[in-house]
CSV table of C-alpha atoms and ligand atoms in Angstrom, one decimal:
chain,number,residue,atom,x,y,z
Q,6,MET,CA,0.0,0.0,0.0
Q,7,ASN,CA,1.3,3.5,-0.9
Q,8,LYS,CA,2.0,5.7,2.0
Q,9,LYS,CA,-0.5,8.7,2.4
Q,10,ARG,CA,0.8,12.2,2.2
Q,11,ILE,CA,-0.1,14.0,5.4
Q,12,VAL,CA,-0.2,17.7,6.1
Q,13,ILE,CA,-0.6,18.8,9.7
Q,14,PHE,CA,-2.2,22.1,10.6
Q,15,ALA,CA,-1.3,23.3,14.2
Q,16,SER,CA,-1.3,26.4,16.2
Q,17,GLY,CA,0.7,25.7,19.4
Q,18,ARG,CA,2.5,23.0,21.4
Q,19,GLY,CA,2.1,20.2,18.9
Q,20,SER,CA,1.9,17.1,21.2
Q,21,ASN,CA,-0.7,15.5,18.9
Q,22,ALA,CA,1.4,16.2,15.9
Q,23,ALA,CA,4.4,14.5,17.6
Q,24,ALA,CA,2.3,11.5,18.4
Q,25,LEU,CA,1.3,11.2,14.7
Q,26,TYR,CA,4.8,11.8,13.6
Q,27,ASP,CA,6.2,9.2,16.0
Q,28,ALA,CA,3.7,6.5,14.6
Q,29,MET,CA,4.7,7.4,11.1
Q,30,GLN,CA,8.3,7.0,11.9
Q,31,ALA,CA,7.6,3.7,13.7
Q,32,GLY,CA,5.8,2.4,10.8
Q,33,ASP,CA,2.5,2.1,12.6
Q,34,ILE,CA,0.9,4.7,10.4
Q,35,GLN,CA,1.4,4.2,6.7
Q,36,GLY,CA,1.9,7.9,6.0
Q,37,THR,CA,4.6,10.5,5.4
Q,38,LEU,CA,4.4,13.9,7.1
Q,39,VAL,CA,5.1,16.3,4.1
Q,40,ALA,CA,4.4,19.6,5.8
Q,41,VAL,CA,3.3,21.4,8.9
Q,42,ILE,CA,1.2,24.5,8.4
Q,43,CYS,CA,1.0,26.9,11.3
Q,44,ASP,CA,-0.7,30.2,12.1
Q,45,HIS,CA,1.7,31.3,14.8
Q,46,GLN,CA,5.4,32.2,14.1
Q,47,ASN,CA,6.4,31.4,17.7
Q,48,ALA,CA,4.5,28.1,18.0
Q,49,GLN,CA,6.4,25.2,19.6
Q,50,ILE,CA,5.2,22.9,16.8
Q,51,LEU,CA,7.6,24.8,14.5
Q,52,LYS,CA,10.7,23.8,16.6
Q,53,ARG,CA,9.5,20.2,16.6
Q,54,ALA,CA,9.1,20.2,12.7
Q,55,ALA,CA,12.5,21.7,12.3
Q,56,GLU,CA,13.9,18.9,14.4
Q,57,TRP,CA,12.1,16.3,12.2
Q,58,GLN,CA,13.3,18.2,9.1
Q,59,VAL,CA,9.7,18.5,7.8
Q,60,PRO,CA,8.9,21.6,5.8
Q,61,THR,CA,6.9,24.3,7.6
Q,62,VAL,CA,4.7,27.1,6.4
Q,63,VAL,CA,3.8,30.0,8.7
Q,64,ILE,CA,0.7,32.0,7.7
Q,65,GLU,CA,-0.6,34.5,10.2
Q,66,MET,CA,-4.0,35.8,10.0
Q,67,LYS,CA,-4.2,39.4,8.8
Q,68,ASP,CA,-7.5,39.5,7.1
Q,69,LYS,CA,-9.8,36.5,6.7
Q,70,GLU,CA,-10.0,36.4,3.0
Q,71,THR,CA,-6.3,36.5,2.3
Q,72,TYR,CA,-5.7,34.1,5.1
Q,73,HIS,CA,-7.9,31.4,3.8
Q,74,LYS,CA,-6.6,31.9,0.2
Q,75,GLU,CA,-3.0,31.6,1.3
Q,76,ILE,CA,-3.8,28.5,3.4
Q,77,LEU,CA,-5.5,26.8,0.4
Q,78,LYS,CA,-2.6,27.6,-1.9
Q,79,ALA,CA,0.0,26.3,0.5
Q,80,VAL,CA,-1.8,23.1,1.3
Q,81,LYS,CA,-2.5,22.3,-2.3
Q,82,SER,CA,1.2,22.7,-3.2
Q,83,TYR,CA,1.8,19.6,-1.0
Q,84,HIS,CA,-0.8,17.4,-2.7
Q,85,PRO,CA,-2.0,15.9,0.6
Q,86,ASP,CA,-4.2,12.7,0.9
Q,87,LEU,CA,-5.0,13.7,4.4
Q,88,ILE,CA,-5.0,17.0,6.5
Q,89,CYS,CA,-4.7,16.5,10.3
Q,90,LEU,CA,-5.7,19.4,12.4
Q,91,ALA,CA,-3.7,19.0,15.7
Q,92,GLY,CA,-4.4,21.8,18.0
Q,93,TYR,CA,-5.3,24.1,15.1
Q,94,MET,CA,-7.4,26.8,16.8
Q,95,ARG,CA,-9.1,28.2,13.7
Q,96,ILE,CA,-12.1,27.1,11.6
Q,97,CYS,CA,-11.4,25.8,8.2
Q,98,ASP,CA,-13.3,27.7,5.6
Q,99,GLU,CA,-15.7,26.1,3.1
Q,100,THR,CA,-13.4,26.3,0.2
Q,101,LEU,CA,-10.8,24.2,2.0
Q,102,VAL,CA,-13.4,21.7,3.4
Q,103,ASN,CA,-14.9,21.3,0.0
Q,104,ALA,CA,-11.5,20.8,-1.8
Q,105,TYR,CA,-10.7,17.9,0.6
Q,106,PRO,CA,-14.0,16.1,1.3
Q,107,ASN,CA,-13.5,13.6,4.0
Q,108,GLN,CA,-9.8,14.2,3.9
Q,109,ILE,CA,-9.6,16.5,6.8
Q,110,VAL,CA,-9.7,15.2,10.4
Q,111,ASN,CA,-9.6,17.0,13.8
Q,112,ILE,CA,-9.0,16.0,17.3
Q,113,HIS,CA,-11.2,17.8,20.0
Q,114,PRO,CA,-10.8,17.5,23.8
Q,115,ALA,CA,-14.4,16.5,24.5
Q,116,LEU,CA,-17.0,13.9,23.7
Q,117,LEU,CA,-18.6,15.7,20.8
Q,118,PRO,CA,-21.2,16.9,20.1
Q,119,SER,CA,-20.9,18.1,23.7
Q,120,PHE,CA,-18.5,21.1,24.5
Q,121,LYS,CA,-17.6,22.5,21.1
Q,122,GLY,CA,-15.1,25.4,20.7
Q,123,LEU,CA,-12.6,26.8,23.1
Q,124,HIS,CA,-11.8,25.5,26.6
Q,125,ALA,CA,-13.7,22.3,26.1
Q,126,GLN,CA,-12.3,20.8,29.3
Q,127,ARG,CA,-13.4,23.8,31.3
Q,128,GLN,CA,-16.8,23.7,29.8
Q,129,ALA,CA,-17.0,20.0,30.9
Q,130,ILE,CA,-16.1,20.8,34.5
Q,131,GLU,CA,-18.5,23.7,34.7
Q,132,ALA,CA,-21.3,21.5,33.3
Q,133,GLY,CA,-20.7,19.0,36.1
Q,134,VAL,CA,-20.4,16.0,33.8
Q,135,LYS,CA,-18.8,12.9,35.3
Q,136,ILE,CA,-17.3,11.6,32.1
Q,137,SER,CA,-15.6,13.5,29.4
Q,138,GLY,CA,-13.0,12.6,26.8
Q,139,CYS,CA,-11.9,13.2,23.2
Q,140,THR,CA,-13.1,12.9,19.7
Q,141,VAL,CA,-11.4,12.5,16.3
Q,142,HIS,CA,-13.9,13.5,13.6
Q,143,PHE,CA,-14.0,14.4,9.8
Q,144,VAL,CA,-14.2,18.2,9.5
Q,145,GLY,CA,-17.4,19.8,8.3
Q,146,THR,CA,-18.0,23.4,7.8
Q,147,GLY,CA,-19.3,24.0,11.2
Q,148,LEU,CA,-17.4,24.4,14.5
Q,149,ASP,CA,-16.0,21.1,15.7
Q,150,ASP,CA,-18.7,19.4,13.5
Q,151,GLY,CA,-18.5,16.4,11.2
Q,152,PRO,CA,-18.8,12.7,11.3
Q,153,ILE,CA,-17.2,11.0,14.4
Q,154,ILE,CA,-14.4,8.5,13.7
Q,155,ILE,CA,-13.3,7.5,17.2
Q,156,GLN,CA,-13.8,8.6,20.8
Q,157,ALA,CA,-12.3,7.8,24.2
Q,158,ALA,CA,-13.8,8.6,27.6
Q,159,VAL,CA,-12.1,9.6,30.8
Q,160,PRO,CA,-13.6,10.1,34.3
Q,161,VAL,CA,-14.0,13.7,35.7
Q,162,TYR,CA,-13.1,13.9,39.3
Q,163,ASP,CA,-14.6,16.2,41.9
Q,164,ASN,CA,-11.3,18.0,42.5
Q,165,ASP,CA,-10.4,18.3,38.8
Q,166,THR,CA,-9.1,21.6,37.4
Q,167,GLU,CA,-9.0,22.5,33.7
Q,168,ASP,CA,-5.4,21.5,33.8
Q,169,THR,CA,-5.7,18.1,35.5
Q,170,LEU,CA,-8.6,17.1,33.3
Q,171,SER,CA,-6.8,18.4,30.2
Q,172,GLN,CA,-3.7,16.2,31.0
Q,173,ARG,CA,-5.9,13.0,31.5
Q,174,ILE,CA,-7.6,13.7,28.2
Q,175,LEU,CA,-4.5,14.6,26.3
Q,176,LYS,CA,-3.0,11.0,26.9
Q,177,GLU,CA,-6.1,9.5,25.4
Q,178,GLU,CA,-6.0,12.0,22.5
Q,179,HIS,CA,-2.5,10.8,21.4
Q,180,LYS,CA,-3.8,7.2,21.3
Q,181,ILE,CA,-7.0,7.7,19.4
Q,182,TYR,CA,-5.5,10.1,16.9
Q,183,VAL,CA,-3.0,7.6,15.9
Q,184,LYS,CA,-5.7,4.9,15.6
Q,185,ALA,CA,-8.0,7.1,13.4
Q,186,VAL,CA,-5.0,8.3,11.1
Q,187,LYS,CA,-3.7,4.6,10.9
Q,188,ALA,CA,-7.2,3.4,9.8
Q,189,PHE,CA,-7.5,6.3,7.3
Q,190,CYS,CA,-4.1,5.4,5.8
Q,191,GLU,CA,-5.1,1.7,5.5
Q,192,ASP,CA,-8.3,2.8,3.6
Q,193,ARG,CA,-10.5,1.3,6.3
Q,194,LEU,CA,-12.8,4.3,7.0
Q,195,GLU,CA,-16.1,4.4,5.2
Q,196,MET,CA,-19.1,6.5,5.5
Q,197,LYS,CA,-22.5,5.1,6.1
Q,198,GLY,CA,-24.7,8.1,6.3
Q,199,ARG,CA,-23.2,10.0,9.1
Q,200,GLN,CA,-21.7,7.1,10.7
Q,201,VAL,CA,-17.9,6.3,10.1
Q,202,ILE,CA,-17.2,2.6,10.1
Q,203,GLY,CA,-13.8,0.9,10.0
Q,204,ILE,CA,-12.3,1.3,13.4
Q,205,ASN,CA,-12.1,-2.3,14.7
Q,206,LYS,CA,-13.4,-3.6,18.0
Q,207,GLU,CA,-10.0,-4.1,19.5
Q,208,GLU,CA,-9.0,-0.5,18.7
Q,209,LYS,CA,-12.2,0.8,20.3
Q,210,ASN,CA,-11.8,-1.1,23.5
Q,211,ASP,CA,-8.0,-1.1,23.9
Q,212,ASP,CA,-6.8,1.2,26.7
Z,8,GAR,C1,-5.4,19.4,22.3
Z,8,GAR,O1,-5.9,19.1,23.5
Z,8,GAR,C2,-6.4,19.5,21.2
Z,8,GAR,O2,-7.4,18.5,21.4
Z,8,GAR,C3,-7.0,20.9,21.3
Z,8,GAR,O3,-5.8,21.7,21.5
Z,8,GAR,C4,-4.9,20.9,22.2
Z,8,GAR,C5,-3.6,21.0,21.4
Z,8,GAR,O4,-2.6,20.3,22.0
Z,8,GAR,N1,-7.7,21.3,20.2
Z,8,GAR,C6,-8.9,21.9,20.2
Z,8,GAR,O5,-9.4,22.4,21.3
Z,8,GAR,C7,-9.5,22.2,18.8
Z,8,GAR,N2,-10.9,22.5,19.0
Z,8,GAR,P1,-1.2,20.0,21.2
Z,8,GAR,O6,-0.9,21.3,20.4
Z,8,GAR,O7,-0.2,19.6,22.3
Z,8,GAR,O8,-1.6,18.8,20.2
């Protein structure tokens, strides 16, 4: 099977990007990271990508229209099979989503469709839920919207802070993001209405 060409979009620390990169290097994901696109010139992900010797593109937001045009042009130049949003804190515009149907995936630190948007972990604590988690989904045109590929749950404890809950969820993010991208690269994911099938039972239950 040919390796898929993967472009990562990120805005900050890049720990999910690192989990994906490590899995590609280890041969667990049949993919090659061909570029990292970032919207902040000081983001930590850029240092990581430099260490990996992966090309980076920095496009900062000045005005919306120019930003989205430049993003589309940059991403197209790398001919990706898959775009992974990994801590990318912006909404993809419709032109990008339509150019890559079911080829853009995102990781979100909540059990969608609950707690979309910023500070999902804080939203979960404030709502008083006892279980939260993370979700990998295909990207639609709405905020944190689109068919769900895989989720993992974690308990929320009475004394949790945004930080402690975020750390517990992040460990699961790294695992499920690798599983989702691995399945994509093995051409296992299929759409059945809004359902995504192809993640096997062992992958779902494995902790
Ligand atoms: C992760 O928790 C990710 O789920 C979240 O940002 C963090 C980035 O961490 N993304 C979102 O909230 C997107 N809606 P990382 O840069 O270390 O991967």
